[in-house]
Coordinates of C-alpha atoms and ligand atoms in Angstrom, one line a residue:
X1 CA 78.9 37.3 170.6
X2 CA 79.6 39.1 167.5
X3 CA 78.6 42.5 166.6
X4 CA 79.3 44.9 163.6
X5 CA 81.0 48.2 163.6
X6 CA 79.9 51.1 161.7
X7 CA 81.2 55.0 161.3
X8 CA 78.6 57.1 163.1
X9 CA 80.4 60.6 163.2
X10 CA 83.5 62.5 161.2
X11 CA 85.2 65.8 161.8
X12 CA 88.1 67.2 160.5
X13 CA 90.4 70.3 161.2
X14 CA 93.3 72.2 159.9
X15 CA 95.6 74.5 160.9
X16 CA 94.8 78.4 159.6
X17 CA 97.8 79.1 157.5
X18 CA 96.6 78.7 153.9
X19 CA 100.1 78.2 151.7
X20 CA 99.1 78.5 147.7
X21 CA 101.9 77.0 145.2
X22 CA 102.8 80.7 144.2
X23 CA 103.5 81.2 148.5
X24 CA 105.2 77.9 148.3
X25 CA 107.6 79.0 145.3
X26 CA 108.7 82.5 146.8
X27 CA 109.1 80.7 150.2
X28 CA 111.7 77.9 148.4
X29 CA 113.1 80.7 146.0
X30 CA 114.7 82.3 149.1
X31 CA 116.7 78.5 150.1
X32 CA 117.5 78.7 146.6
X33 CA 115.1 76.1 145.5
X34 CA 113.4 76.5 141.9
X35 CA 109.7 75.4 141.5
X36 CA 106.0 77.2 140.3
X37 CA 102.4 76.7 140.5
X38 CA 102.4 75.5 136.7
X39 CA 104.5 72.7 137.5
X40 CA 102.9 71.7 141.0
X41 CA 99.3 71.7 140.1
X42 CA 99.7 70.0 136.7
X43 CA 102.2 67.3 138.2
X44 CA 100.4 66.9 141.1
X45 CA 96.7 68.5 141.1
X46 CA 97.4 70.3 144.5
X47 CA 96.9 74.1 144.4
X48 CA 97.7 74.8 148.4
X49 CA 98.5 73.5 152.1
X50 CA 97.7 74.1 155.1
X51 CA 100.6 74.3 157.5
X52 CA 100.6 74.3 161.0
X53 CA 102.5 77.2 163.2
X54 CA 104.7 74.9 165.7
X55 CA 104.6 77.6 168.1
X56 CA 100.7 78.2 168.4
X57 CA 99.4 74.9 170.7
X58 CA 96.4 75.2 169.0
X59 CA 98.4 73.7 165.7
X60 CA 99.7 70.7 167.2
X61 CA 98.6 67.3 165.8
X62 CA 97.0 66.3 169.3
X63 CA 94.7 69.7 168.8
X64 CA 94.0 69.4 165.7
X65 CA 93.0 66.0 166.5
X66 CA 91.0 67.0 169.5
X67 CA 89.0 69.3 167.3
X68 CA 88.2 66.7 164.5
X69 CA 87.1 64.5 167.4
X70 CA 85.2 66.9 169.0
X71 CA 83.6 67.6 165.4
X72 CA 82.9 63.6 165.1
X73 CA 81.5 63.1 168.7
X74 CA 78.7 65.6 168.0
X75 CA 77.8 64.5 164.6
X76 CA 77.3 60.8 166.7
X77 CA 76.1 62.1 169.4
X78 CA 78.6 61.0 172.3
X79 CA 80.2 62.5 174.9
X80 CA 84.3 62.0 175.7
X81 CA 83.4 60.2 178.7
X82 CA 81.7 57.3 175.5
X83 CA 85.0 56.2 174.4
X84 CA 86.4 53.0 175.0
X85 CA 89.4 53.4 172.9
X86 CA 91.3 55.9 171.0
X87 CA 93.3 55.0 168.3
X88 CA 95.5 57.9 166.8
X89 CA 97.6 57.5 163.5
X90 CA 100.5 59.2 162.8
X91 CA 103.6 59.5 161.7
X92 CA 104.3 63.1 163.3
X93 CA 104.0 62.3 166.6
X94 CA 103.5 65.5 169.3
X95 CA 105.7 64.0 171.4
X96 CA 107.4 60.4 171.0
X97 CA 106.3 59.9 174.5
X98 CA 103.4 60.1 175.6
X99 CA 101.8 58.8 172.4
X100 CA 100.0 61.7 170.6
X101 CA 96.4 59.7 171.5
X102 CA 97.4 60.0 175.3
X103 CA 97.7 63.7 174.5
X104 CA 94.5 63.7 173.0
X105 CA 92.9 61.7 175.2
X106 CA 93.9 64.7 178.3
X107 CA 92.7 67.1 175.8
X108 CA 89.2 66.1 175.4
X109 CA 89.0 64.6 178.5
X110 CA 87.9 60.9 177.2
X111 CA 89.0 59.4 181.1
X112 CA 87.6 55.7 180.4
X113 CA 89.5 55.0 177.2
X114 CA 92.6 53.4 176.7
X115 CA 95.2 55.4 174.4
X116 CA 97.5 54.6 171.2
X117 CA 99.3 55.6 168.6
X118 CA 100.2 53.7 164.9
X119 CA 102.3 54.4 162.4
X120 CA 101.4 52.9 158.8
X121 CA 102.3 56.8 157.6
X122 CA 99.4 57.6 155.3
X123 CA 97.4 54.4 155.2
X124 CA 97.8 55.6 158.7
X125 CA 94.0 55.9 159.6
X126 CA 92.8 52.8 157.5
X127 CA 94.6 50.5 159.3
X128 CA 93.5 52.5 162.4
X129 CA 89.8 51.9 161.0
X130 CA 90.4 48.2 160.8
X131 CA 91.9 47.7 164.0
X132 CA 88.9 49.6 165.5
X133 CA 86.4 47.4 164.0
X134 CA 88.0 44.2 165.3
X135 CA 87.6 45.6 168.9
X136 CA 83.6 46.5 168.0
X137 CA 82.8 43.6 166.1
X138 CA 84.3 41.1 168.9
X139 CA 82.6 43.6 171.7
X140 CA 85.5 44.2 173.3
X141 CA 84.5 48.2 172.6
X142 CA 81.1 49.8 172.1
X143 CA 82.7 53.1 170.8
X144 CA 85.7 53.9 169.1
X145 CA 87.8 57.1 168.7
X146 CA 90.1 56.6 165.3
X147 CA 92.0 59.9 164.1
X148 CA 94.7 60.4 161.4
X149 CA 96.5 63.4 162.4
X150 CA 99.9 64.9 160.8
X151 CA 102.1 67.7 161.0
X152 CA 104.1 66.5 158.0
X153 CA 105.7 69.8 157.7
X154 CA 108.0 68.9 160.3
X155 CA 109.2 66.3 158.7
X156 CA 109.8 68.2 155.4
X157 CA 113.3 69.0 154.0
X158 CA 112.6 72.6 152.2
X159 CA 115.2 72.1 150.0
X160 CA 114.0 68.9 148.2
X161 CA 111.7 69.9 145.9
X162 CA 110.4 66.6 145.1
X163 CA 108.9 65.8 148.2
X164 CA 108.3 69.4 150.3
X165 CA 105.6 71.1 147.7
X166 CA 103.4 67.2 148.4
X167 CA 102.3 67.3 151.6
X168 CA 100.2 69.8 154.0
X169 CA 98.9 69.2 158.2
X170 CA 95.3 68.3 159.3
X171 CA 93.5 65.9 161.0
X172 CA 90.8 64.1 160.6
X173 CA 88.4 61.5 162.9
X174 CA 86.0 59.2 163.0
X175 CA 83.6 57.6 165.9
X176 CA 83.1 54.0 165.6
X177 CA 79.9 52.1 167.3
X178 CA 78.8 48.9 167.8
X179 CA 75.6 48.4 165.6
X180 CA 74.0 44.7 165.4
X181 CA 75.8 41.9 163.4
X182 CA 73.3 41.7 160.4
X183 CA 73.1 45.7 160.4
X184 CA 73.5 46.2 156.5
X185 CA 74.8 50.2 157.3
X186 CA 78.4 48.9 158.4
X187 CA 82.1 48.3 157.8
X188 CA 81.8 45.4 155.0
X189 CA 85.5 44.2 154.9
X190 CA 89.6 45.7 155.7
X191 CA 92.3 44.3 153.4
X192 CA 95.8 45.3 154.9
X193 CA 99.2 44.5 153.8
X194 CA 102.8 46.0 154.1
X195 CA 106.0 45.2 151.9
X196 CA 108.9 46.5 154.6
X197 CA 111.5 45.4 151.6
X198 CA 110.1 48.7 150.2
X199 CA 111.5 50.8 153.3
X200 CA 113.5 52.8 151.4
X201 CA 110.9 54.6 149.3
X202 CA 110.5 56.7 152.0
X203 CA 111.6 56.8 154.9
X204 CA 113.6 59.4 157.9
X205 CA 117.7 58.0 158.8
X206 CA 117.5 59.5 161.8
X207 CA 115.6 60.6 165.2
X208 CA 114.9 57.0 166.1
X209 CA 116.6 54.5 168.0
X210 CA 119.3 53.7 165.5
X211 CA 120.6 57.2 165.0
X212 CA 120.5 59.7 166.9
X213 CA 120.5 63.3 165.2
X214 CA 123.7 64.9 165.9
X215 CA 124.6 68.7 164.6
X216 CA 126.3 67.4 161.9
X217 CA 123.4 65.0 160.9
X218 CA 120.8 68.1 161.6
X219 CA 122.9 69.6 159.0
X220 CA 122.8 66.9 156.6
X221 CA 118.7 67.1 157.1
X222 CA 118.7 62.8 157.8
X223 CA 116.1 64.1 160.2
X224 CA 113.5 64.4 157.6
X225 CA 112.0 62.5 155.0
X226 CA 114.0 61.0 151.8
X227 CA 111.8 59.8 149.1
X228 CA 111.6 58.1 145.3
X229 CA 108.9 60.0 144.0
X230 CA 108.6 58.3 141.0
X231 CA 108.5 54.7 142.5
X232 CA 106.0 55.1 144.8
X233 CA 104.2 56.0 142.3
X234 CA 104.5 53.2 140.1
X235 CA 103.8 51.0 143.0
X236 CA 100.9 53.7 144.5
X237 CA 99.1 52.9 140.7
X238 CA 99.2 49.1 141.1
X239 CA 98.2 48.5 144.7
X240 CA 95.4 51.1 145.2
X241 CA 94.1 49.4 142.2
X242 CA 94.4 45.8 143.7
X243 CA 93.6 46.7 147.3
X244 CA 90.1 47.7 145.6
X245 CA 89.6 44.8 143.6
X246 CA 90.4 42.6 146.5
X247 CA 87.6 44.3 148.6
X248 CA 84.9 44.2 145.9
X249 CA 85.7 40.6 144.8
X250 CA 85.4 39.8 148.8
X251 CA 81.8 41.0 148.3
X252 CA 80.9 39.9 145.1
X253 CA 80.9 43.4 144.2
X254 CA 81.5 45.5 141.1
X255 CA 82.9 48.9 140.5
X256 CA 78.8 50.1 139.6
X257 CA 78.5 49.0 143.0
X258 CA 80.1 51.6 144.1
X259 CA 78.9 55.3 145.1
X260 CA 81.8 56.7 146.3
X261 CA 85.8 55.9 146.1
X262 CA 87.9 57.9 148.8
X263 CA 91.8 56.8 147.9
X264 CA 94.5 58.3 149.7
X265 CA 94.9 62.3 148.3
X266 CA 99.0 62.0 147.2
X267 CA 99.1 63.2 143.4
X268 CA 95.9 63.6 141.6
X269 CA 97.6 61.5 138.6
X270 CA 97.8 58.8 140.8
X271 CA 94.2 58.9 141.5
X272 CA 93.0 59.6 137.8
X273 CA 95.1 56.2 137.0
X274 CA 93.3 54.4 139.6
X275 CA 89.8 55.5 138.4
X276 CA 91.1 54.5 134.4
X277 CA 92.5 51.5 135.6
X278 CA 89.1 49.9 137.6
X279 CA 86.7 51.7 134.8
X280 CA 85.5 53.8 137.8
X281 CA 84.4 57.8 137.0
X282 CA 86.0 60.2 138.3
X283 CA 82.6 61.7 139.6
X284 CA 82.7 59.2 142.1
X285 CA 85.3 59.7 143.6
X286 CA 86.4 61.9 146.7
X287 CA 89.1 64.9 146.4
X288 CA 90.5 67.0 148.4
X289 CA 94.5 67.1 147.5
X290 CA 93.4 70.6 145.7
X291 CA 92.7 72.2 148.5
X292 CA 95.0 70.7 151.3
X293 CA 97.9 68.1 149.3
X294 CA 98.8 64.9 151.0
X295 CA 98.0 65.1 154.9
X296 CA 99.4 61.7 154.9
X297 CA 96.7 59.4 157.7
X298 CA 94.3 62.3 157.7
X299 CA 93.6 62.5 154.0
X300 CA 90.9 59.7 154.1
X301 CA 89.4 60.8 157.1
X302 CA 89.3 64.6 155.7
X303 CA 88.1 64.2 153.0
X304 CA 85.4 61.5 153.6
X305 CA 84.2 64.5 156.2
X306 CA 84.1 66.6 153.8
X307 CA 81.7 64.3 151.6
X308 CA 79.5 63.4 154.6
X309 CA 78.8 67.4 155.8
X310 CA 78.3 68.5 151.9
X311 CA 75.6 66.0 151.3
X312 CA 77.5 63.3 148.5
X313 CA 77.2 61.0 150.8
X314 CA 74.5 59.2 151.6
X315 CA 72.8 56.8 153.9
X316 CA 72.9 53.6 152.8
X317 CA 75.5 54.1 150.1
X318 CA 78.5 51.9 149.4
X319 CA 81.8 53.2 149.9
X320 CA 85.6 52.3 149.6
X321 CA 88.5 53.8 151.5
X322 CA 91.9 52.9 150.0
X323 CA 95.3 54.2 150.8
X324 CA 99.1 53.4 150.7
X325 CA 101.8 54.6 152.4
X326 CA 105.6 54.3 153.7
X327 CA 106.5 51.0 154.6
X328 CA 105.7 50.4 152.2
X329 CA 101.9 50.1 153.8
X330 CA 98.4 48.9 151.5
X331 CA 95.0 48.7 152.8
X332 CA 91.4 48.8 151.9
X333 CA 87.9 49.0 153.4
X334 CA 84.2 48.7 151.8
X335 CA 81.4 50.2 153.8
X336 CA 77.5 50.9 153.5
X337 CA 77.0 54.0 155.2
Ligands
ACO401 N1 109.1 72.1 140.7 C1 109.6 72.2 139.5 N2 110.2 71.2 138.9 C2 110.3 70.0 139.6 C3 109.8 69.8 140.9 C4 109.2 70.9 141.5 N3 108.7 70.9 142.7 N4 110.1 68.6 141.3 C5 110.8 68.0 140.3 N5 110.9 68.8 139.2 C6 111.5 68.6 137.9 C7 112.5 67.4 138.0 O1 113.8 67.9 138.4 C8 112.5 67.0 136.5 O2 113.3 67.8 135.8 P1 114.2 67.3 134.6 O3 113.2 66.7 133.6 O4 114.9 68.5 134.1 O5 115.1 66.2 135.2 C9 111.1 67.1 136.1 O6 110.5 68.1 137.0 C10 110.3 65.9 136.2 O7 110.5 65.3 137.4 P2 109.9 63.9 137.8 O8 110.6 63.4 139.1 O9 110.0 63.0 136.6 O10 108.4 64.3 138.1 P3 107.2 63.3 138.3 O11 106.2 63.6 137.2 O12 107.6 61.9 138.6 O13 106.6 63.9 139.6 C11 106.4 63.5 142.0 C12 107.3 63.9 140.8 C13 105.3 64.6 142.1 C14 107.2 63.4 143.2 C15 105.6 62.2 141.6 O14 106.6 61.2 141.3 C16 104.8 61.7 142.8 O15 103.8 62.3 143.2 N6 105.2 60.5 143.4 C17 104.4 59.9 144.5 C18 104.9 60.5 145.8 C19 104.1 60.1 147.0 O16 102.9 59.8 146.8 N7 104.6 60.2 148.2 C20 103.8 60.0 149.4 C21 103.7 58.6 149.8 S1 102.5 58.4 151.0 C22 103.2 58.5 152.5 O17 103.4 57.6 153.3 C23 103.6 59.9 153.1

C-alpha cells in the first residue's frame, strides 16, 4: 500500500558562542591571517557564526541534534518512543563509531528506532529528507527522525581564509509522518544526484581509511577541509538552478508557483544568482547565512524552522528545498506544507 510522507515538526539549535566577522578577524590576525567584516559580508552576506565549544557536551553535534529533535517532536506532537527511524546527516561526525544518530538516539531515548548516519556534506539533510520519505511512502515507517547537524569548525583550517570565515555549527531537524497517499499537504517530489569526478572541490586527505593523520600530516593541516572556492561556485550557480527546474517541470509547476525557496545558505551571491537566474524574488526566499554562515546539512533544516516558527510559512503553501554540496552532491525537493 502506498502512503505519502509529509513534514509535521522542525527545531533547530545552536551552540551559544556568537562569533561576528570583526571577532573572526582579530581571532585570524593572531595566526597571522588578514581578513575584515567589509570583505566577508559583501563577498559572502554572512555577518556571524555560531561555534560550538568542543569541551562543553552540551555543543556536540549529537546535542545539538537532540535539542532540534526535541524542538521538532513537540511541534508534531510525538514522543521519542514514536520514531521508527533516525536518520542523521553529517559530515562532522561525534564520533566515527557509533554513528552520531546512535548517539542521538541514547540521548533522547528514541528505543524503537533504528539509527544512521549520511554524509552528502551540506545537501546532507535533503538527501536525508528523501531517503525518509521512501521509507513513509512505502510504509515501511510511520515516523521519521531526519537531522542535519555539523560541527564544521572542527574541520576548519584557521589559516585558510578562503574557506574558515564560510562556515558556522548548528543543527537542525525535522519529524516526518505518514499522511494518506492523495493528502495534497506532502512531500511532492526529491531530485538527487552526485558528480564524485568533482571530489576535489572539497574534500579532507586525511582521517579516513586511506591516510591516517600522522604528526607530520596534523602539521600540514590534511586533516581539515581543502577547497576551490571559486569553482564550487560556478558549479553551486548552475545546479541549484537546474535541481529547481527539474522539480517544478516534474510538477508542471512554475516559479509563481512557488511561496517559498529554501536553497542551501553558502554565500548569499550564490543565492541572489539563483533567484536572477529562475526570475524568482528574493522575498521569497529563505535566509539565514546572515546570522549563522554555512552550517553545511543543517542550513535547510535551520532555516526552514526559522520560517515555520515566525509565521512565513504557511499551511498549504508550496515550497522548495535545494542544496549542493561536497561530492560533489545536488538535490531538490518540492512540498505543500
Ligand atoms: N578576507 C579578505 N580577503 C580575502 C579573503 C578573506 N577571508 N578570502 C579571499 N580574499 C581575497 C583573495 O586573496 C583575493 O585577493 P586578490 O584579488 O588580491 O588575489 C580576493 O579576496 C578575491 O578572492 P576570490 O577567491 O576571487 O573571492 P571570491 O569572490 O571568489 O569569494 C569565496 C571567495 C567566498 C570562497 C567564494 O568563491 C565562495 O563562496 N565559493 C563557494 C564556496 C562554498 O560554497 N563552499 C561550501 C560548499 S558546500 C559544502 O559541502 C560544505
Amino acid at each position: 500500500m502506498e502512503f505519502a510522507a509529509r513534514i509535521t515538526g522542525t527545531g533547530s539549535a545552536f551552540p551559544e558562542s556568537r562569533i561576528t566577522n570583526d571577532d573572526l578577524a582579530q581571532k585570524l590576525t593572531k595566526l597571522g591571517v588578514e581578513t575584515n567584516d567589509t570583505w566577508i559580508r559583501e563577498r559572502t552576506g554572512i555577518r556571524e557564526r555560531r561555534l560550538s565549544d568542543v569541551e562543553n557536551p552540551a555543543e556536540h553535534n549529537s546535542s545539538l541534534g537532540c535539542e532540534a529533535a526535541q524542538k521538532a517532536l513537540e511541534m508534531a506532537g510525538k514522543r521519542p518512543q514514536d520514531i521508527d527511524q533516525i536518520i542523521y546527516a553529517t559530515c562532522t561526525p561525534d564520533t566515527l563509531l557509533p554513528s552520531t544518530a546512535c548517539w542521538l538516539q541514547h540521548k533522547i531515548g528514541a528505543s524503537r528506532a533504528w539509527a544512521v548516519d549520511i554524509n552528502a556534506a551540506c545537501t546532507g539533510f535533503v538527501y536525508g529528507l528523501a531517503i525518509a520519505e521512501q521509507f513513509v511512502r512505502t510504509g515501511q515507517a510511520k515516523t521519521s527522525l531526519v537531522v542535519g547537524g555539523e560541527v564544521f569548525s572542527s574541520i576548519l583550517n584557521w589559516q585558510d581564509r578562503d574557506a574558515c570565515i564560510l562556515f558556522g555549527d548548528g543543527a537542525g531537524a525535522a519529524i516526518v509522518e505518514q499522511v494518506p497517499a492523495k493528502s495534497s499537504r506532502r512531500i511532492l517530489s526529491c531530485h538527487l544526484h552526485s558528480d564524485g569526478n568533482l571530489w576535489e572541490l572539497l574534500y579532507i586527505p586525511a582521517g579516513g581509511s586511506n591516510m591516517e593523520v600522522t604528526p607530520e600530516r596534523y602539521s600540514q593541516h590534511l586533516h581539515k577541509i581543502k577547497m576551490k572556492g571559486k569553482d564550487i561556485f560556478k558549479t553551486a550557480v548552475k545546479t541549484l538552478e537546474d535541481f529547481a527546474v527539474r522539480a517544478l517541470k516534474q510538477n508542471q509547476m512554475t516559479v509563481d508557483d512557488l511561496d517559498w525557496f529554501v536553497p542551501h545558505q553558502a554565500n548569499i551571491r550564490i543565492i541572489e544568482a539563483v533567484a536572477k537566474r529562475l526570475h524568482l524574488p528574493m522575498e521569497k526566499v529563505v535566509i539565514n547565512l546572515d546570522r549563522y554562515g554555512n552550517t553545511s546539512a543543517a542550513t535547510v533544516p535551520t532555516a526552514l524552522d526559522e520560517a515555520v516558527r515566525d509565521g512565513r510559512i504557511k499551511k498549504g503553501q508550496t515550497i522548495l528545498f535545494d542544496a549542493f554540496g561536497a561530492g560533489l552532491t545536488y538535490g531538490s525537493i518540492l512540498l505543500r506544507w
